[in-house]
Structure formats: structure tokens, C-alpha cells
XYZ file of N, CA and C in Angstrom:
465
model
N 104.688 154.090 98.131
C 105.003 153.285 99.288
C 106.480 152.874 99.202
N 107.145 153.073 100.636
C 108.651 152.477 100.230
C 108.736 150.962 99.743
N 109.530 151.127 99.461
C 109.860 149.316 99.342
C 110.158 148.027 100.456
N 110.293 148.537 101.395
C 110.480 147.637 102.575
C 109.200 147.762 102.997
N 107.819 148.418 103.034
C 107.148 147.922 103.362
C 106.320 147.078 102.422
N 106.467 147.621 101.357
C 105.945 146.079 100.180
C 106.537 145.293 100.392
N 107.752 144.659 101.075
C 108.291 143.343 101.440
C 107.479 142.561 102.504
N 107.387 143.523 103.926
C 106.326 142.837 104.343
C 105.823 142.059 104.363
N 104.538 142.693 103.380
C 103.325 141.829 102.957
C 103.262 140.540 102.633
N 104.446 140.933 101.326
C 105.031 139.976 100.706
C 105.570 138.016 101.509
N 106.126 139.225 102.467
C 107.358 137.690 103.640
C 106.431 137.385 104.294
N 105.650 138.194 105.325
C 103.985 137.295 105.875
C 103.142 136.699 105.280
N 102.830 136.870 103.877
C 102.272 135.931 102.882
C 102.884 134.542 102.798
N 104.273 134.175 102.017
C 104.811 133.378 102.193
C 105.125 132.638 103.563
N 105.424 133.269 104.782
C 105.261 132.543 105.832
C 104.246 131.547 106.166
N 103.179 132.514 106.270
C 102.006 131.843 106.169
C 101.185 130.664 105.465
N 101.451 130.774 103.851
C 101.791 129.822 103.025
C 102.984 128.790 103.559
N 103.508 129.086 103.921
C 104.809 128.202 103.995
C 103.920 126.935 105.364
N 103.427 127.637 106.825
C 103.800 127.236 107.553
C 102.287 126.347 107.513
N 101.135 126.643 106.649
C 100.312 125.941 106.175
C 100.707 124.614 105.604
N 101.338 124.585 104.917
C 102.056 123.154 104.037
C 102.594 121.956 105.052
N 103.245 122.847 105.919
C 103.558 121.720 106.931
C 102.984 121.854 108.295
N 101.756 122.135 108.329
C 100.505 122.013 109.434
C 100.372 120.742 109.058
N 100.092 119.789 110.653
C 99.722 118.517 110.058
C 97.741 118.287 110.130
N 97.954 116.905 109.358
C 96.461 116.466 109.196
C 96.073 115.868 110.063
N 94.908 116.128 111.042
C 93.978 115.125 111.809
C 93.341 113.890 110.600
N 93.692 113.365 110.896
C 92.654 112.387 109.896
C 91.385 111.796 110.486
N 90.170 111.648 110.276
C 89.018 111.208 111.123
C 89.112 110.140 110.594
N 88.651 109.610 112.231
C 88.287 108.173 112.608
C 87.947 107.490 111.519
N 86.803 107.808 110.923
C 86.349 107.107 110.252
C 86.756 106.536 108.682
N 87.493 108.022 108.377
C 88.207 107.869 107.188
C 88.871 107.155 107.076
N 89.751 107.036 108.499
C 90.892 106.184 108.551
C 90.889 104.495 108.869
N 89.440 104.234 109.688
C 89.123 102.975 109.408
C 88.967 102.803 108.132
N 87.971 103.357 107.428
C 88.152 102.872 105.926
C 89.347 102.466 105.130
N 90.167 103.426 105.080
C 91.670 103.615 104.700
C 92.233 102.338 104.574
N 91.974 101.603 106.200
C 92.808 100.607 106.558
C 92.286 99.148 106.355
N 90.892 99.684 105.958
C 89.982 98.433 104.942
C 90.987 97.712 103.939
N 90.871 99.216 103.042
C 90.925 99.354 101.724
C 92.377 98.517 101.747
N 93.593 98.744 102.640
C 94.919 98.429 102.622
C 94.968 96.887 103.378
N 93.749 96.315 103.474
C 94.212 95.125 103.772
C 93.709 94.284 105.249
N 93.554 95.834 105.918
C 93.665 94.817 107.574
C 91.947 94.981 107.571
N 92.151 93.642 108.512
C 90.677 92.840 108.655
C 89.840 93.809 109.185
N 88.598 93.832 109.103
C 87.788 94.437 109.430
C 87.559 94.293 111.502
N 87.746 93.119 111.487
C 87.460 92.921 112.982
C 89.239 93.439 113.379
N 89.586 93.541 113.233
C 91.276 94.523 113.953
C 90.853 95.937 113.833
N 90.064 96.554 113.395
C 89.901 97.914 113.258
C 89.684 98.658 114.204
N 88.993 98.051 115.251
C 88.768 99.082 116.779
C 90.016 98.767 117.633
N 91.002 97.691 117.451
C 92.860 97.812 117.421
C 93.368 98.734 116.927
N 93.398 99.013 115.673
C 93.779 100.127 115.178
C 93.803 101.431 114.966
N 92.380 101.620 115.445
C 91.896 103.070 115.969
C 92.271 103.478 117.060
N 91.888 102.313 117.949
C 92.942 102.598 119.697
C 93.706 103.105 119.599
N 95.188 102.211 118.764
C 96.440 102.828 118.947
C 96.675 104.177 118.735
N 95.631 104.050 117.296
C 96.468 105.247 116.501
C 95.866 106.661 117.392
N 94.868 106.376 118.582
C 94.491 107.718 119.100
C 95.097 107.872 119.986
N 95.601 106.857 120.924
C 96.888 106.658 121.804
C 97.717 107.314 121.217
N 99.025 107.165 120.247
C 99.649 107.140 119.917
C 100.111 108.680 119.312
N 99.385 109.085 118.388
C 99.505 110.410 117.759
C 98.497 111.015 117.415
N 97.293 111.015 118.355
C 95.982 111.303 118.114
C 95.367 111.480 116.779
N 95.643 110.914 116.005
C 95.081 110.706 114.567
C 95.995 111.792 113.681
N 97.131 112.164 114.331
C 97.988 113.041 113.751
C 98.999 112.716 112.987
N 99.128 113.020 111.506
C 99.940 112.277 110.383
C 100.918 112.813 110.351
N 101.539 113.959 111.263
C 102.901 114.513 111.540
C 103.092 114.256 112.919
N 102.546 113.728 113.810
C 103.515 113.629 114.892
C 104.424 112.807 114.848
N 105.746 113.223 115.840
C 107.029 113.083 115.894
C 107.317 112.617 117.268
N 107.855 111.806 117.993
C 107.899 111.745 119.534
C 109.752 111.722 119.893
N 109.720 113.114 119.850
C 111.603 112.717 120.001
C 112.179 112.361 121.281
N 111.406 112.228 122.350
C 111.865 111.608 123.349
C 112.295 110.336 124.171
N 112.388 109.524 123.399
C 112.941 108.356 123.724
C 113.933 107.824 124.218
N 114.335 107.627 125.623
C 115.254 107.116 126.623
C 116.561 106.609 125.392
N 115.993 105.890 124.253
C 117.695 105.329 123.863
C 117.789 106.419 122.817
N 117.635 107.399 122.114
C 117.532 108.547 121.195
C 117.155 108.643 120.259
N 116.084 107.391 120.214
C 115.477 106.895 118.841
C 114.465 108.107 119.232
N 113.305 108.081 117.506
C 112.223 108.836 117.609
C 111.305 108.189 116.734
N 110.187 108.743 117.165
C 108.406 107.884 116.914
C 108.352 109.010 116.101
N 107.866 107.691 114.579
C 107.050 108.768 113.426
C 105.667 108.501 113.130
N 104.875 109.449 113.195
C 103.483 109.104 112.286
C 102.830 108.870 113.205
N 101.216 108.443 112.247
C 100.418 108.158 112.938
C 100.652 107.444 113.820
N 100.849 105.773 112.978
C 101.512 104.995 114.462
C 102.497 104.571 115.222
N 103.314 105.934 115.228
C 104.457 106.448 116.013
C 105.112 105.360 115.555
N 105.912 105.194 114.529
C 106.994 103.926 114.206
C 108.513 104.384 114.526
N 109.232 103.513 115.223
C 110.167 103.746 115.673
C 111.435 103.411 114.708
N 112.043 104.462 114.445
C 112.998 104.481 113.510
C 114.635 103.968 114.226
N 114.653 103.533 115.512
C 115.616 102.256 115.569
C 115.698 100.994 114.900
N 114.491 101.011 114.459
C 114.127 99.307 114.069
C 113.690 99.162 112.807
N 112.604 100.456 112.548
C 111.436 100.303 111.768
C 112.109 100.863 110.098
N 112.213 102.615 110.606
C 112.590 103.007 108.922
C 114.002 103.812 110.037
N 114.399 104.667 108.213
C 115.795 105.297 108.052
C 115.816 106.454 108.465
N 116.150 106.735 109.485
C 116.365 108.412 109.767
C 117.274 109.029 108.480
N 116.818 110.354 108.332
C 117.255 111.280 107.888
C 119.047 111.557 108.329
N 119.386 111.768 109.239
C 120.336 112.641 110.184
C 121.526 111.222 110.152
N 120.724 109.828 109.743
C 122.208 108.418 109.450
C 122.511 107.973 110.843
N 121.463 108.513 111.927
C 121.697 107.824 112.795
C 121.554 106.112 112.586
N 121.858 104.547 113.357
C 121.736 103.188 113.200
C 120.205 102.921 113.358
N 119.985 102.277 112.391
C 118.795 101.478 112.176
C 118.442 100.298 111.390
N 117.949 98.968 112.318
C 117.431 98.318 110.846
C 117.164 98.345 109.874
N 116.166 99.411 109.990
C 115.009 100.064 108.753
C 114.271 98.530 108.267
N 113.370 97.887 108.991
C 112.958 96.540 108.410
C 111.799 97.140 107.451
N 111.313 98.592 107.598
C 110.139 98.454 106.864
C 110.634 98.974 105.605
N 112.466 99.096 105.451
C 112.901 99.480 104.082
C 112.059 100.554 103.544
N 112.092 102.065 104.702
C 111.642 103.185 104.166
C 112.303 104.221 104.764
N 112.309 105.773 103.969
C 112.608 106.903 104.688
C 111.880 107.188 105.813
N 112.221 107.868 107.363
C 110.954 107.862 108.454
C 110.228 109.123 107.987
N 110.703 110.133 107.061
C 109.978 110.866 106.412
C 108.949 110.775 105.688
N 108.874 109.825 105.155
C 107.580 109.254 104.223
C 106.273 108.748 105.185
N 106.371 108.458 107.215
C 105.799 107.993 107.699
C 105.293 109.049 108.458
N 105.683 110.845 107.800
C 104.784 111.930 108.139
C 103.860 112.374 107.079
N 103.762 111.688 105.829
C 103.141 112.057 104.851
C 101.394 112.013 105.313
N 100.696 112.433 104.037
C 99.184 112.853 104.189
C 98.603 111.632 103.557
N 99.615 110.997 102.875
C 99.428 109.864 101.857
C 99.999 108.668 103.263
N 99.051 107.983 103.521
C 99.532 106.941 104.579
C 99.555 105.588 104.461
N 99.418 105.277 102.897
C 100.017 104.086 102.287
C 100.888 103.798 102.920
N 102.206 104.100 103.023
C 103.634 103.675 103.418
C 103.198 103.415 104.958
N 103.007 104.553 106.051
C 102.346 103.895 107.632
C 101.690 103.135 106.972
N 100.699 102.597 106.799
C 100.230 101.572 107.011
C 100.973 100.034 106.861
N 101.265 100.450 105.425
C 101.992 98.876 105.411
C 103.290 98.512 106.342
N 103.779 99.763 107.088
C 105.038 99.566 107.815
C 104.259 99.329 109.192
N 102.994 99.245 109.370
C 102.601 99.520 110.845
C 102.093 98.056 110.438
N 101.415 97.334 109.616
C 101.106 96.251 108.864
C 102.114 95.277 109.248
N 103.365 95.271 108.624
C 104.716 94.816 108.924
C 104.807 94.604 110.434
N 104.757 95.708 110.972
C 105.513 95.925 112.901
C 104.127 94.370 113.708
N 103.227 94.658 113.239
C 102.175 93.743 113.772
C 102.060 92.324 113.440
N 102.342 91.964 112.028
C 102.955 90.654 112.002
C 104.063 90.332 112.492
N 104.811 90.924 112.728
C 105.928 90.670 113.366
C 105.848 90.328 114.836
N 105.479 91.482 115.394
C 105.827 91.667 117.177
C 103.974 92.197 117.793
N 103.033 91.926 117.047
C 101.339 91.789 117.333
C 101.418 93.228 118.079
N 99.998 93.399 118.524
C 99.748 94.889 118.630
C 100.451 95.135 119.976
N 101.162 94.405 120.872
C 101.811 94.681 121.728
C 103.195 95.516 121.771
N 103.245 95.726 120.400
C 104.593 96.546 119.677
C 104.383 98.019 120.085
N 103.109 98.284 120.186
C 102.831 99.633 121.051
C 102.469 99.811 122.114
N 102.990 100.884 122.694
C 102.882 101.153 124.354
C 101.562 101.811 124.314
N 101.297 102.306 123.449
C 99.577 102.908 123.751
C 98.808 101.712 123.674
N 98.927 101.017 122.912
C 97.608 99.787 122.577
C 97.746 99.124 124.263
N 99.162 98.749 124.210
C 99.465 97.721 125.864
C 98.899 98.852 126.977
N 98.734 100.287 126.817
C 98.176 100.672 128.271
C 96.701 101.148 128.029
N 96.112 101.203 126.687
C 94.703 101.789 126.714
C 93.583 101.155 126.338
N 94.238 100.366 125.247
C 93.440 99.245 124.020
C 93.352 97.933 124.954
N 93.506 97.282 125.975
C 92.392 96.181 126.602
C 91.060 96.119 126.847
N 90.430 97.199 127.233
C 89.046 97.497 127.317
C 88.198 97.748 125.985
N 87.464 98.529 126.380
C 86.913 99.269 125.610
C 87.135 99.950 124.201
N 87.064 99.307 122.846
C 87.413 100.396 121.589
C 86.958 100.976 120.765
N 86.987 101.923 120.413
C 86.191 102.472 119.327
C 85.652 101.232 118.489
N 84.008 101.821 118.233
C 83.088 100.893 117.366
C 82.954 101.572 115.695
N 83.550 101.010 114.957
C 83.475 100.558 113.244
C 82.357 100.917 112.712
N 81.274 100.419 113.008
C 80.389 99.736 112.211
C 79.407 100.982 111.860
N 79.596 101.909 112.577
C 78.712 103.226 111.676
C 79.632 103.856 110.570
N 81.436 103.679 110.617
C 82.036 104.215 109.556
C 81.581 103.201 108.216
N 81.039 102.514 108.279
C 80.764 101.929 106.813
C 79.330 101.381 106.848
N 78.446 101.814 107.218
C 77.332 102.283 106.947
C 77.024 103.128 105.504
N 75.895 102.960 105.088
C 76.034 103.723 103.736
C 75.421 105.100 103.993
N 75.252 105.909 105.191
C 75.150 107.276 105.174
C 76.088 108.129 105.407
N 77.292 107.366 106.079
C 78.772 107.521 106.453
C 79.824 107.236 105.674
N 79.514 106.351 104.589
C 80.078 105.821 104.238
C 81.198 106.689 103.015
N 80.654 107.900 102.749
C 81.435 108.842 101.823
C 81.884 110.227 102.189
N 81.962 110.161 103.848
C 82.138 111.333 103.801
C 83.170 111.392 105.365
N 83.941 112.263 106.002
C 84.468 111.987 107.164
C 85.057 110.973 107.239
């Protein structure tokens, strides 16, 4: 076989590999109420927090929202805004109050969102998001089967 076509194989392998790694994670509902147990926030804020975060980046731990009227951009699950929140990459101006990279607020590990989304809510309450202010008045996702003990280890 020549050698350029053993490369091929080779470069579509790695692509593929490659573009796997940075596929992002849905995280389920339920996991993620738990999650946000475990990190602190009250149990009765949890159908708040599910709202947003399905508003927001549909439970997606890489979305990015680069469209923002002043040229800021929304990271993470709960789209945190890196005018205020964390440090862009690229040195554009920012507070950074949650004293983090906005890279760390696409991770799979969502320690860091949380406590920076933790932060944004003591601060400025769940009205800090435009999804919670247009979807989360009514109706919210219900908790109480994610910690159930048949649910409780899995999803």
C-alpha cells in the first residue's frame, strides 16, 4: 500500500478522536440537580436552577453565546458572562468577580459554574438571567423524583 494512503486512516482516526474530546456534555436533569445539592444550593432553589440552566444552554457544559450587543460572551451551563463574571482568554476588559478563567466554565467538571453561578445569585438573585426572567415564573421542573432512592444513582 502506498504511503499516503496509510496516512489517511491514520488523520481520520485522530480527527475523529480529536473532535470527540471537545463534543460537549448534556448533563441530565437529574444529575445535575443532585450536583447542585451536593455544592450547596438549597434544595427548594432547585426547580430555579434547572429552569435556567435549560433556558440558558440546554443542559450544555460547552455552550458559548457569542452574540452579545456589547461583545461580551456567555459561558457554560449558566451562560456566565465574562464582562463581569470571569477572564476571557483573548484580554478582552473584565471584572472577573468570580476570579476565574471563562474556560474553566466549559469544563465537564462544573464545580467552578457552579460556585460562579452561586456567586452571580447572591449578588444580583436569579434575575441575573434573561432565561430565568422570561421562562422560570411559572411552571418548573419538579426535584423530588431525582432523589428518590430508585433514581437516586443513576441519570
Amino acid at each position: 500500500m502506498p504511503k499516503t494512503l496509510r496516512i489517511y486512516p491514520m488523520l481520520y482516526l485522530m480527527i475523529v478522536l480529536g473532535t470527540r474530546t471537545i463534543q460537549a456534555r448534556q448533563v441530565n436533569k437529574c444529575s445535575l440537580a443532585r450536583q447542585l445539592y451536593r455544592y450547596g444550593v438549597p434544595y427548594n432553589e432547585l426547580p430555579d436552577w434547572l429552569c435556567l440552566v435549560e433556558g440558558e444552554s440546554s443542559f450544555n457544559t460547552r455552550a458559548i453565546n457569542p452574540s452579545n450587543v456589547d461583545g461580551s460572551v456567555d459561558w457554560g451551563l449558566f451562560q456566565i458572562n465574562d464582562r463581569y463574571w470571569c477572564k476571557p482568554a483573548d484580554g478582552r476588559p473584565s471584572t472577573d468577580l468570580c476570579r476565574l478563567p471563562c474556560r474553566l466554565l466549559l469544563s465537564n467538571d462544573i464545580r467552578y459554574s457552579i460556585a460562579c453561578a452561586k456567586y452571580i445569585r447572591q449578588q444580583q438573585g436569579f434575575s441575573a438571567w434573561v432565561a430565568w426572567n422570561n421562562r422560570c415564573q411559572g411552571a418548573k421542573p419538579k426535584v423530588n423524583r431525582c432523589f428518590s432512592r430508585k433514581h437516586r444513582y443513576f441519570g
